[in-house]
Coordinates of C-alpha atoms in Angstrom, one line a residue:
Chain M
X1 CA 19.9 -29.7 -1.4
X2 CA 20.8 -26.3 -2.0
X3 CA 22.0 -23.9 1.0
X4 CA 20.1 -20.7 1.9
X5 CA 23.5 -19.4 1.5
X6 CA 22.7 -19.3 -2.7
X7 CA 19.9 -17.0 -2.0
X8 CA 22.1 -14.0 -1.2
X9 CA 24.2 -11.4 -3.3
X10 CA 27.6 -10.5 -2.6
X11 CA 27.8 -7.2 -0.4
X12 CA 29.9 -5.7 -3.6
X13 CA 26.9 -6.7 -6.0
X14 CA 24.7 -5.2 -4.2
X15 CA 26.4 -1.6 -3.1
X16 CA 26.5 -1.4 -6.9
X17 CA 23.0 -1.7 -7.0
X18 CA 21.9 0.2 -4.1
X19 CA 23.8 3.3 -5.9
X20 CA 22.5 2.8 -9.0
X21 CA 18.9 2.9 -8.5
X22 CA 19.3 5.2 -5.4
X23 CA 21.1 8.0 -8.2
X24 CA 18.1 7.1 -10.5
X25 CA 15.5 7.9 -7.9
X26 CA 16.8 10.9 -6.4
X27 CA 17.7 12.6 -9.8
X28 CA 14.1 11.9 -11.4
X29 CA 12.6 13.2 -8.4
X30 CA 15.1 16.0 -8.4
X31 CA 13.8 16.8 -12.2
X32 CA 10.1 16.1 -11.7
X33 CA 10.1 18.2 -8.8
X34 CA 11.5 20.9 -10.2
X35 CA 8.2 21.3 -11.9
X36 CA 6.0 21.3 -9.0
X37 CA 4.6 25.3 -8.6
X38 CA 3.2 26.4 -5.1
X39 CA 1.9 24.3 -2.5
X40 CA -0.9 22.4 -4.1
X41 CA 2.0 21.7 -7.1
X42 CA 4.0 20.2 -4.3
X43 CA 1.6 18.3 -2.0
X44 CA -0.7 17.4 -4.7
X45 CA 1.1 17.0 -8.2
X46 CA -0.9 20.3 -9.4
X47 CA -4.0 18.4 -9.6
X48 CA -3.9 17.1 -13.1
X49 CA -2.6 14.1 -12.8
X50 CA -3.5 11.5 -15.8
X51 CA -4.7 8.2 -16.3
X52 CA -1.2 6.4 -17.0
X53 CA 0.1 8.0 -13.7
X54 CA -2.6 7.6 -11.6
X55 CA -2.8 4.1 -11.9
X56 CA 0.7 3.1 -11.7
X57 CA 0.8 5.1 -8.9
X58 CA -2.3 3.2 -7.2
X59 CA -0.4 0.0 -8.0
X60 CA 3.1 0.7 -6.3
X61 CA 1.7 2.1 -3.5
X62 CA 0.1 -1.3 -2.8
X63 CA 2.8 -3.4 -4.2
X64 CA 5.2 -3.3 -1.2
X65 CA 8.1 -5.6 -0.5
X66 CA 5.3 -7.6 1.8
X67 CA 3.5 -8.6 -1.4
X68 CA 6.6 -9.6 -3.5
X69 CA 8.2 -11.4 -0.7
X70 CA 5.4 -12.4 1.6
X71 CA 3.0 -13.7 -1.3
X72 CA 5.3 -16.9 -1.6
X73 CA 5.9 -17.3 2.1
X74 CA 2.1 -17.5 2.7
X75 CA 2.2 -19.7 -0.5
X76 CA 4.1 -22.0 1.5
X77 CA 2.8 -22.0 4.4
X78 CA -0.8 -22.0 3.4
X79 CA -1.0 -22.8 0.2
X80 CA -3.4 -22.0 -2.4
X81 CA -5.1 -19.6 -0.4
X82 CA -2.6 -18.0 0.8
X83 CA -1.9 -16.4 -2.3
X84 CA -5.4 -16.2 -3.4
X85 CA -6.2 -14.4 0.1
X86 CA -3.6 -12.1 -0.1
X87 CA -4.6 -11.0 -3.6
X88 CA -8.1 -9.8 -2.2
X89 CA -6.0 -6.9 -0.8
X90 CA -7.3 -5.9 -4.4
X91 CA -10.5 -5.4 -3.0
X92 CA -9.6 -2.3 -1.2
X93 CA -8.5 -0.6 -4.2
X94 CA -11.5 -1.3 -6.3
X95 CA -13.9 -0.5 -3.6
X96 CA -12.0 2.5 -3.5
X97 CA -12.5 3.5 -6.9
X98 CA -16.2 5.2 -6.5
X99 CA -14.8 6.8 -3.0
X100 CA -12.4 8.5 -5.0
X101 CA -14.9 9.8 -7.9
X102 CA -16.9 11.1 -4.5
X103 CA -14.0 12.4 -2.6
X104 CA -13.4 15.0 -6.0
X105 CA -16.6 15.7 -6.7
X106 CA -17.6 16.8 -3.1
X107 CA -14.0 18.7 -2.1
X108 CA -12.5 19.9 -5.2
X109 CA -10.3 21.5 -3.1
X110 CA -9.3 19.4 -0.5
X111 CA -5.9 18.2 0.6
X112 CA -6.3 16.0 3.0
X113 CA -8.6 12.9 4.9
X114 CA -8.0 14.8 8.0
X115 CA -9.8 18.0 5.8
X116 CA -12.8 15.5 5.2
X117 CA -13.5 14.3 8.9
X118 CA -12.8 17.9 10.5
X119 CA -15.7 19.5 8.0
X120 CA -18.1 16.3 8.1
X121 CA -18.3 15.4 11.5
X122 CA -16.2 18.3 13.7
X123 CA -13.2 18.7 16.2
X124 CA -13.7 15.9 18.2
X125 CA -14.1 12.9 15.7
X126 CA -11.2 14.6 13.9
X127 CA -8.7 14.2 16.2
X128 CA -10.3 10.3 16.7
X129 CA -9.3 9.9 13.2
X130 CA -5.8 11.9 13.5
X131 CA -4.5 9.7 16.1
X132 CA -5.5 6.9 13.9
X133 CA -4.4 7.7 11.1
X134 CA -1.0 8.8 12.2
X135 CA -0.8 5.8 14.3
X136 CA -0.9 3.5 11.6
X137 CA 0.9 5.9 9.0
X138 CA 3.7 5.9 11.4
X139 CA 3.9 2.0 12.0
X140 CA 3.2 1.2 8.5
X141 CA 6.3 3.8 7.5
X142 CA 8.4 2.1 10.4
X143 CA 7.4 -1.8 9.1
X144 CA 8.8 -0.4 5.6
X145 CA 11.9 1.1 6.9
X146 CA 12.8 -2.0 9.0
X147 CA 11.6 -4.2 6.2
X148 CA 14.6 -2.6 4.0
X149 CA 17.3 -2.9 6.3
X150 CA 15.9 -6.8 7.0
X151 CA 15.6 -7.5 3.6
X152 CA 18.9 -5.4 2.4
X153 CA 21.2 -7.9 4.8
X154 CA 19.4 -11.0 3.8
X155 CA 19.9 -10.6 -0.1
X156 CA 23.5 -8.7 0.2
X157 CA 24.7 -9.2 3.8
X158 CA 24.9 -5.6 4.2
X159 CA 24.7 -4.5 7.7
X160 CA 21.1 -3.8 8.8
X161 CA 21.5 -0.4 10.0
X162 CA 23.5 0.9 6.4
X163 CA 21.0 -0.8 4.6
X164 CA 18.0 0.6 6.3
X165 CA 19.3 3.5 6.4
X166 CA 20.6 4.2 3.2
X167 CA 16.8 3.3 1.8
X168 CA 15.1 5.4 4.2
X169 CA 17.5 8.7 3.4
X170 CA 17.3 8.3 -0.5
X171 CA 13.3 7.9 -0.3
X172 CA 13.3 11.1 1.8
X173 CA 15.6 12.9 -0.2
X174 CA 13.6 12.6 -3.6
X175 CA 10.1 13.2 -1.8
X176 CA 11.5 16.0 -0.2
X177 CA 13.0 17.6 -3.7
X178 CA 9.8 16.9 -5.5
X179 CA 6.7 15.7 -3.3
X180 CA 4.1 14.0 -4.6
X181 CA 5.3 14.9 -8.6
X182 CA 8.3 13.1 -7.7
X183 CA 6.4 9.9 -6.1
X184 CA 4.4 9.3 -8.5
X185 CA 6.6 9.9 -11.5
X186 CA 9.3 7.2 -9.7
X187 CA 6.5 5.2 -8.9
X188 CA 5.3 4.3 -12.8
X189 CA 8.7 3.1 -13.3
X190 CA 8.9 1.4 -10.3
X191 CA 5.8 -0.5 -11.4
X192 CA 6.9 -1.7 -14.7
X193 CA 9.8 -2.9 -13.0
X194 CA 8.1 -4.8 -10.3
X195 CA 5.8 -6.1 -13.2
X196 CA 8.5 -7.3 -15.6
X197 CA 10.4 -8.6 -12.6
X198 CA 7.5 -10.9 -11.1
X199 CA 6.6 -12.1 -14.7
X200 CA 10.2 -13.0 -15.5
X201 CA 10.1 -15.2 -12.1
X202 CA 6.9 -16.5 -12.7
X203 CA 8.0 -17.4 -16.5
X204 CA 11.1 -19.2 -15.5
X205 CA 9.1 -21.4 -12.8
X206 CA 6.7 -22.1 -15.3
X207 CA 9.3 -23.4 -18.1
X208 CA 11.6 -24.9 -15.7
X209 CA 9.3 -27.0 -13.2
X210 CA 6.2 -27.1 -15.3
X211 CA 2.6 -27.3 -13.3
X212 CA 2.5 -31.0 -13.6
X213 CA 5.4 -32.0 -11.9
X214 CA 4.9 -29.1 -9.3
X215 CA 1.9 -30.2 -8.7
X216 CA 3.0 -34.0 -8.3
X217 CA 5.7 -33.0 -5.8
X218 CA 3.7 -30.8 -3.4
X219 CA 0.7 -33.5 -3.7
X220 CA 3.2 -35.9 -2.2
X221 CA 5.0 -33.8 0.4
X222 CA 3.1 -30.8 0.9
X223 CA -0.7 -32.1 0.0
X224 CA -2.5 -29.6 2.5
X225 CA -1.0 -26.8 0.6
X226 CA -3.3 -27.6 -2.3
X227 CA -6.4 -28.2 0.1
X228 CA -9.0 -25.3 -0.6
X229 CA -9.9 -26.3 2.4
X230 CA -7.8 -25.1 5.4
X231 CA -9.5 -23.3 7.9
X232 CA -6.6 -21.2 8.7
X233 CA -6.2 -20.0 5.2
X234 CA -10.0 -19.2 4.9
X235 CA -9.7 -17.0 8.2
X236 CA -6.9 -15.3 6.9
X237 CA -8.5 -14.5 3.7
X238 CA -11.2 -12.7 5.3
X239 CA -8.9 -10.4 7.6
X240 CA -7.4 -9.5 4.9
X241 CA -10.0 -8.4 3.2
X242 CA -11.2 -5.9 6.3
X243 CA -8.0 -4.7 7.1
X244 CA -7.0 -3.9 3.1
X245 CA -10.2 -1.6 2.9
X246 CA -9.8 -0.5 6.4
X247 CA -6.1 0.4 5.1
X248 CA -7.2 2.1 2.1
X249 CA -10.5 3.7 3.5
X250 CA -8.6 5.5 5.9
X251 CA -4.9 6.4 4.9
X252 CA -4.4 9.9 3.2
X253 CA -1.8 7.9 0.9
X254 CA -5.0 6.9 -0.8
X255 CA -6.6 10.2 -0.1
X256 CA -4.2 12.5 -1.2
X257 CA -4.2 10.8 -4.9
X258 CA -7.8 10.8 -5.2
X259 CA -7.2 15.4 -4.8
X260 CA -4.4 14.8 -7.3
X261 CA -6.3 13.3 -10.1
X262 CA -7.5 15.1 -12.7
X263 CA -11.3 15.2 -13.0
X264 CA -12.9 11.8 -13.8
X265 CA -9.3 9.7 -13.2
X266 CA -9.9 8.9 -9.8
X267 CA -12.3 5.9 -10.5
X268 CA -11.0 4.4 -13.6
X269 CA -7.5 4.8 -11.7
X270 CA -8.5 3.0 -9.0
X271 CA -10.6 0.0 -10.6
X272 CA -7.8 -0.7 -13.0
X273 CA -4.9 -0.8 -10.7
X274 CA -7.0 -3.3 -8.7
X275 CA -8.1 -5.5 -11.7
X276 CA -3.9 -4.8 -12.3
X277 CA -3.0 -5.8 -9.0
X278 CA -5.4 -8.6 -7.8
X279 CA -3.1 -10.9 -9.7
X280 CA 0.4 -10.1 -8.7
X281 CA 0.5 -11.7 -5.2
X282 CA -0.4 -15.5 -7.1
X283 CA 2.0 -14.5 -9.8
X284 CA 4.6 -14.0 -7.2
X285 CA 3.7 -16.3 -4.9
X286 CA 3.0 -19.7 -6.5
X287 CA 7.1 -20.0 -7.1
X288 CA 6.7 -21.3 -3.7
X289 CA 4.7 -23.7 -5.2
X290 CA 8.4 -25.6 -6.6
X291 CA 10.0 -25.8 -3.8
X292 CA 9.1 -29.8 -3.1
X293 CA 10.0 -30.0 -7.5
X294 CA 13.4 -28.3 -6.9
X295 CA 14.2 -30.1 -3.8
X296 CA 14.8 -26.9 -1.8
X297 CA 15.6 -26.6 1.7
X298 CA 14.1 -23.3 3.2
X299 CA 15.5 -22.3 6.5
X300 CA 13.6 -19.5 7.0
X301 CA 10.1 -19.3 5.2
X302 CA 10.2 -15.5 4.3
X303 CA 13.5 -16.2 2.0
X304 CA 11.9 -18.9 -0.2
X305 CA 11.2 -15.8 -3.1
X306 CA 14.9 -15.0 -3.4
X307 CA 15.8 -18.4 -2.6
X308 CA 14.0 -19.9 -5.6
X309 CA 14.6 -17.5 -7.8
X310 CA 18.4 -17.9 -7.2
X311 CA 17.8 -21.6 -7.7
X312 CA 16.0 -21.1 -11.1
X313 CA 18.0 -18.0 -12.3
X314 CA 21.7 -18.2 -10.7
X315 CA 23.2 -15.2 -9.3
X316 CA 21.2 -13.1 -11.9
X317 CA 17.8 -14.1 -10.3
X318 CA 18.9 -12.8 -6.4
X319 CA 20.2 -10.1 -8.7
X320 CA 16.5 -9.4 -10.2
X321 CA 14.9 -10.2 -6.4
X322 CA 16.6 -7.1 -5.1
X323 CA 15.9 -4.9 -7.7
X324 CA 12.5 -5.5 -7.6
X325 CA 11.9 -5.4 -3.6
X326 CA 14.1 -2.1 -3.9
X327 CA 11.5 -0.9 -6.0
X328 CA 8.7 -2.4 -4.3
X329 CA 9.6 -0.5 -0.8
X330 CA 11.0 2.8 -2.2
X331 CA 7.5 3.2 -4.1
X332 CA 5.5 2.5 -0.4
X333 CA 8.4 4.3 1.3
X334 CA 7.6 7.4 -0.9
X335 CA 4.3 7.4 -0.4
X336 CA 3.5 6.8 3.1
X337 CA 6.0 9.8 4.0
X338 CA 4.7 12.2 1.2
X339 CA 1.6 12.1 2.9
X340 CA 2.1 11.4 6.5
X341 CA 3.8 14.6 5.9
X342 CA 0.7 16.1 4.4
X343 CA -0.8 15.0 7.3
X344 CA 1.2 16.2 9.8
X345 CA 1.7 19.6 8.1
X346 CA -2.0 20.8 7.4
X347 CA -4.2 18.8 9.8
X348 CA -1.4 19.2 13.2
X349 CA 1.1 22.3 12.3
X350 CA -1.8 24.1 10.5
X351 CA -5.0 23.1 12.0
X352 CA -3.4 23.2 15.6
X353 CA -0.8 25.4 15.9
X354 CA -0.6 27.8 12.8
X355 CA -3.8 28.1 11.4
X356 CA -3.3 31.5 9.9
X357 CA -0.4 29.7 8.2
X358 CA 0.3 31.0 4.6
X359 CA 0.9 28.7 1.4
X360 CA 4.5 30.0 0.9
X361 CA 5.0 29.3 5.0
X362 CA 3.8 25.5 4.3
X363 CA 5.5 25.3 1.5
X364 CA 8.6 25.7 3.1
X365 CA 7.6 23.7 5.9
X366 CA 6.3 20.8 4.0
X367 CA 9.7 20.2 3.2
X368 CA 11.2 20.1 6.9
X369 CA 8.3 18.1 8.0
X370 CA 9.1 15.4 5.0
X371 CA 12.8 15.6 6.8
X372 CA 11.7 15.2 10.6
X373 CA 9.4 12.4 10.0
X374 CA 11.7 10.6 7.9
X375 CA 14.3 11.3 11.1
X376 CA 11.8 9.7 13.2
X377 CA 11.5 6.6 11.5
X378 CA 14.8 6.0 11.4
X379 CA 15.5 6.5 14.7
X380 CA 12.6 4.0 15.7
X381 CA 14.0 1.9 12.8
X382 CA 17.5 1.6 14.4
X383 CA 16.9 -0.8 17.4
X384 CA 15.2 -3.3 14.8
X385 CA 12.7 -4.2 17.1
X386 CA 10.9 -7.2 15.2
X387 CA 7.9 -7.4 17.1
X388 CA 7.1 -3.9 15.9
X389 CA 7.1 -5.9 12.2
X390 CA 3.8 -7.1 13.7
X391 CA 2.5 -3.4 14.4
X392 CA 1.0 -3.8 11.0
X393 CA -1.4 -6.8 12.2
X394 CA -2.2 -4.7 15.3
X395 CA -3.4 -2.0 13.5
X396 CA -6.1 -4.3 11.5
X397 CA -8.1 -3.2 14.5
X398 CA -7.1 0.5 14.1
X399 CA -8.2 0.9 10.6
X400 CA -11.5 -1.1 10.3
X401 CA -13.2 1.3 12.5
X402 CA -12.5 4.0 10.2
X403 CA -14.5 1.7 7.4
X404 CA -18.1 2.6 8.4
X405 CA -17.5 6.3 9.3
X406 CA -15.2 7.2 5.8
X407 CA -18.0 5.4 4.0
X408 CA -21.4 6.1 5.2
X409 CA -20.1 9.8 5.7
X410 CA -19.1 10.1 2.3
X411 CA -23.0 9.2 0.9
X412 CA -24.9 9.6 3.7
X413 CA -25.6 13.0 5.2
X414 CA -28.1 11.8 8.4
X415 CA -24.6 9.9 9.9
X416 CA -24.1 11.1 14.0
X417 CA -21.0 13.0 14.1
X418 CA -20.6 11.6 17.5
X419 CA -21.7 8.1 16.7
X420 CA -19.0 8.7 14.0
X421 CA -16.0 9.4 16.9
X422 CA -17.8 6.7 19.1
X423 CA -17.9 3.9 16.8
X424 CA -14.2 4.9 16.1
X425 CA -13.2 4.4 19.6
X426 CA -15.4 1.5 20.6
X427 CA -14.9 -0.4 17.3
X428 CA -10.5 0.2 18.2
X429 CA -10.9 -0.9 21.6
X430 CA -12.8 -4.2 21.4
X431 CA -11.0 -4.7 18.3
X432 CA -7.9 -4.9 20.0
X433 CA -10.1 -6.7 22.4
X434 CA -10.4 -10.0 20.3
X435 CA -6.8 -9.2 19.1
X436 CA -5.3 -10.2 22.6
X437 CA -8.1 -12.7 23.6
X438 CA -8.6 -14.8 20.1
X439 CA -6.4 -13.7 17.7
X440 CA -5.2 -11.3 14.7
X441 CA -7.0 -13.1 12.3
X442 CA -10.4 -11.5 13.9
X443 CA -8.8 -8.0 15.0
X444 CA -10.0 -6.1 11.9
X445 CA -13.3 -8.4 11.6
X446 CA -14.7 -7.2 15.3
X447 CA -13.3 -4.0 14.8
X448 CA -15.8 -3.5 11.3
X449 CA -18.4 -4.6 12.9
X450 CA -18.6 -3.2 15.9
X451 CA -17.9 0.0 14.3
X452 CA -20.8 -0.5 11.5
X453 CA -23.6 -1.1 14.6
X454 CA -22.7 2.0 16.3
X455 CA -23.0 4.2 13.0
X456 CA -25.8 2.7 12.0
X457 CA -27.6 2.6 15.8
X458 CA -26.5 6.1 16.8
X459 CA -27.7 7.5 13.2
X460 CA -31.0 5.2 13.8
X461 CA -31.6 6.8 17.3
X462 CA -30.5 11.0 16.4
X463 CA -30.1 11.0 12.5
X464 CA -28.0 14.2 11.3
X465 CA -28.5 16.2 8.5
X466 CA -25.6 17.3 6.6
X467 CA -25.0 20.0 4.0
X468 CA -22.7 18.5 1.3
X469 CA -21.7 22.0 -0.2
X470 CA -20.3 22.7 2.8
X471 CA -17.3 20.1 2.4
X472 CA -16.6 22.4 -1.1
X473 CA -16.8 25.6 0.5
X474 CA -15.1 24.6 3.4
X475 CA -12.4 23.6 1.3
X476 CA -12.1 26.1 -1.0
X477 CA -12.0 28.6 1.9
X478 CA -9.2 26.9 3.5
X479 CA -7.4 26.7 0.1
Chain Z
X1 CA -10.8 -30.9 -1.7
X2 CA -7.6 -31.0 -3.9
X3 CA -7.2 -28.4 -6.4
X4 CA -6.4 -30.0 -9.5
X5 CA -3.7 -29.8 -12.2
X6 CA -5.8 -28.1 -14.6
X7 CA -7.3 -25.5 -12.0
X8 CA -3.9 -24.6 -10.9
X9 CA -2.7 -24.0 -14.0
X10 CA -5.7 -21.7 -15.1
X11 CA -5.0 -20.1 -12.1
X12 CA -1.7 -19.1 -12.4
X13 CA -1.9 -18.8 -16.3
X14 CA -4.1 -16.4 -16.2
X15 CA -2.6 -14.1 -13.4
X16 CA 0.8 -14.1 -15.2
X17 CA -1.2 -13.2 -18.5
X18 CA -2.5 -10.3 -16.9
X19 CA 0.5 -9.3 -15.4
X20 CA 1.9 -9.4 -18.7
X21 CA -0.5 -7.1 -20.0
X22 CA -0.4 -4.8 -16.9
X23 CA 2.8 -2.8 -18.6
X24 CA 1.7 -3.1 -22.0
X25 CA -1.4 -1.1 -21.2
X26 CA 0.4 1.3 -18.5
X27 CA 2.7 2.2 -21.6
X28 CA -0.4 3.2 -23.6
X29 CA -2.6 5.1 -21.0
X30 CA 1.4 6.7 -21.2
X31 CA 1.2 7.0 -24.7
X32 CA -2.3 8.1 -24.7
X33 CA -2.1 11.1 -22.0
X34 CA 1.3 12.2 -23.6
X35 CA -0.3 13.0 -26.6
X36 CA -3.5 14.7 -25.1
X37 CA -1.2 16.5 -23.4
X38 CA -3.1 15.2 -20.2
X39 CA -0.2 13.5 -18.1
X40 CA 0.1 15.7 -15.4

């Protein structure tokens, strides 16, 4: 049997890795950024950019260290469809694709999701959707942050705080220098890394164990982890589903690309890094699968990636684990505070307290607010509170009452502004409801639906009828 | 219902043979918009 001691990297090992890749980050953000004119060039990558970038980008936003480290832990614990459900996170992105063709076509000009629910449906189902969105920006940054320091001292034995820390301060410092230039330029290397690093995995598991004899093993001590039909799997595969769109719908990460892209990138962009993704979490996840073949004992379930990959690979395969979470979380790290940031700088600082605010004065702001907010997370990163790990599941019913407003508001102009705001509210609150009372698996489910019948009742009962040319000029007044 | 053998390895040989193919066709998109001049 092996130990889970074999799993982990000597501290040495992995300072020297830690520096390496934290130099290459910050100096190619450093460079890119140094590129990015004016505000839009900061916030928004100047608007142009391409194909190549846009879905690379789209990819390693949604490829955090969750998927490469959690895809075999839910192997392992439920099996088949564990991996399978978590790969319908895909779904999200693909449904995403036609938003984001909408999103350019009706605000050229926009900069933010904020922008979108302030013009369609007015103050008050705005600031519904801030405190939202910032909720779950914020708790999804926080999750990332502890997630590196977690996952920094169980590969290396680094101290939590150092590890987490360190992380945190070199993701700020190259979003800072560059913005979103700089995130999504270290964000198509990051993918081919995380690519060529899953597939390397994958390949050695493959050669090594072989399906056959992986298969006998966990048909003879793990048999309900080949069962396609476990309840608990097929409940979980469902929630997934909601809360990835809900996610996506929603977040200004996802937003704030879909303004970047050049003109007709947005869909392709996002239906390809879907199609792109949809595989990776089976990829890295059936490894899990070996565990009965290599006759593994896995103390702790959410090690049994690096674990494996240590048995199949030496030292050299934790090696290539930490490298490839590294760039899993710096590329969602980067991301989420780009534009939280955004966030926080036009729809709060501008649209609340500065709103004769000039580009040059946001410009230099943008930069401070990157900062603070990268402060604040590490600051609610230091105590390591675990149960905040579970935020994420907690905000499943956050996020799918945004589904139904984003969406019907984006094609359908009779939707009730206030029906909008209500659904958001009700659809949260009983949400969280059936969180407490049944579960998480039906947080995000209620919270969809719920939200769905008031749209639909409220725009029944007192349709609306709304001007789309007045999300362009809107826009393009503000900009 | 067991998933069998042959399922599982369809399943996890085709995922990885996308995931091959992921980088290969990021490269040329890269390619591609380099020379258009349409990367950024």
């Amino acid at each position: 049997m092996n130990s889970m001691h074999s799993a982990t990297l000597d501290a040495a090992t992995g300072w020297l890795i830690l520096a390496v890749f934290s130099v290459i980050w910050v100096a190619l953000g450093g460079y890119l950024g140094r590129r990015a004119v004016g505000l839009e060039g900061y916030m928004l990558a100047g608007r142009k950019v391409g194909l190549a970038l846009g879905t690379a980008t789209a990819m390693a936003t949604w490829v955090t260290s969750n998927t490469t480290m959690a895809a075999p832990q839910l192997a392992l614990q439920m099996g088949v469809w564990g991996m399978l459900g978590y790969s319908l996170g895909s779904v999200g992105l693909m449904l995403f694709a036609p938003l984001a063709k909408r999103i350019h076509a009706l605000m050229p000009s926009g900069y933010t999701s904020g922008d979108f629910m302030r013009i369609r449906y007015g103050t008050t189902t705005w600031r519904v959707f801030l405190v939202i969105s910032l909720l779950y920006g914020l708790g999804w940054l926080v999750s990332m942050g502890m997630a590196g320091g977690v996952l920094v001292h169980a590969l290396t034995g680094i101290d939590y705080r150092i590890g987490m820390s360190v992380i945190l301060a070199v993701c700020v410092l190259y979003t800072m220098l560059g913005g979103l230039r700089a995130v999504i330029g270290t964000d198509f290397l990051q993918t081919l890394i995380i690519l060529v690093g899953v597939v390397i995995l994958a390949w050695l598991a493959i050669t090594e164990v072989g399906f056959e004899r992986m298969h006998a093993s966990v048909l003879d001590e793990r048999p309900e982890l080949l069962n396609l039909l476990m309840p608990a799997a097929i409940m979980f595969l469902f929630n997934n589903l909601l809360f990835g769109v809900g996610e996506i719908f929603h977040s200004n990460v996802w937003w704030s690309r879909a303004f970047a892209f050049r003109e007709g990138v947005g869909f392709k962009a996002y239906l390809i890094a879907g199609l792109f993704w949809m595989p990776i979490p089976v990829v890295a996840g059936f490894i899990a699968l070996t565990v009965p073949a290599l006759g593994l004992n896995v103390p702790a379930a959410d090690m049994v990636g690096p674990l494996v990959a240590a048995n199949l690979l030496g030292a050299s395969g934790a090696i290539l684990v930490f490298i490839v979470v590294f760039a899993a979380l710096a590329s969602s790290l980067d991301s989420l505070l780009a534009a939280t940031s955004d966030l926080i700088l036009t729809d709060i600082y501008k649209g609340h307290f500065r709103p004769d605010a000039s580009d040059a004065e946001l410009g230099r702001a943008a930069r401070w607010v990157v900062m603070g907010l990268g402060v604040f997370a590490w600051l609610l990163c230091l105590p390591r509170i675990t149960t905040l790990a579970e935020l994420l599941y907690f905000t499943g019913a956050f996020v799918a009452s945004t589904i139904w407003p984003i969406a019907a508001g984006l094609f359908w102009r009779r939707v009730n502004p206030a029906g909008a705001a209500l659904a958001m509210v009700a659809g949260t609150v009983i949400g969280l409801g059936g969180y407490f009372l049944i579960g998480f698996y039906v947080a995000a489910l209620i919270s969809a639906v719920v939200s769905m019948s008031i749209v639909l009742v409220s725009t029944w009962l007192r349709p609306g009828d709304f001007d789309w040319s007045t999300l362009a000029n809107a826009s393009q007044a503000r900009s | 219902m067991t998933i069998s053998v042959t399922a599982l390895t369809w399943l996890v040989g085709t995922a990885t043979l996308i995931t091959v193919l992921a980088p290969i066709v990021l490269m040329i998109f890269w390619i591609l918009d380099l020379l258009k001049g349409r990367l950024w």
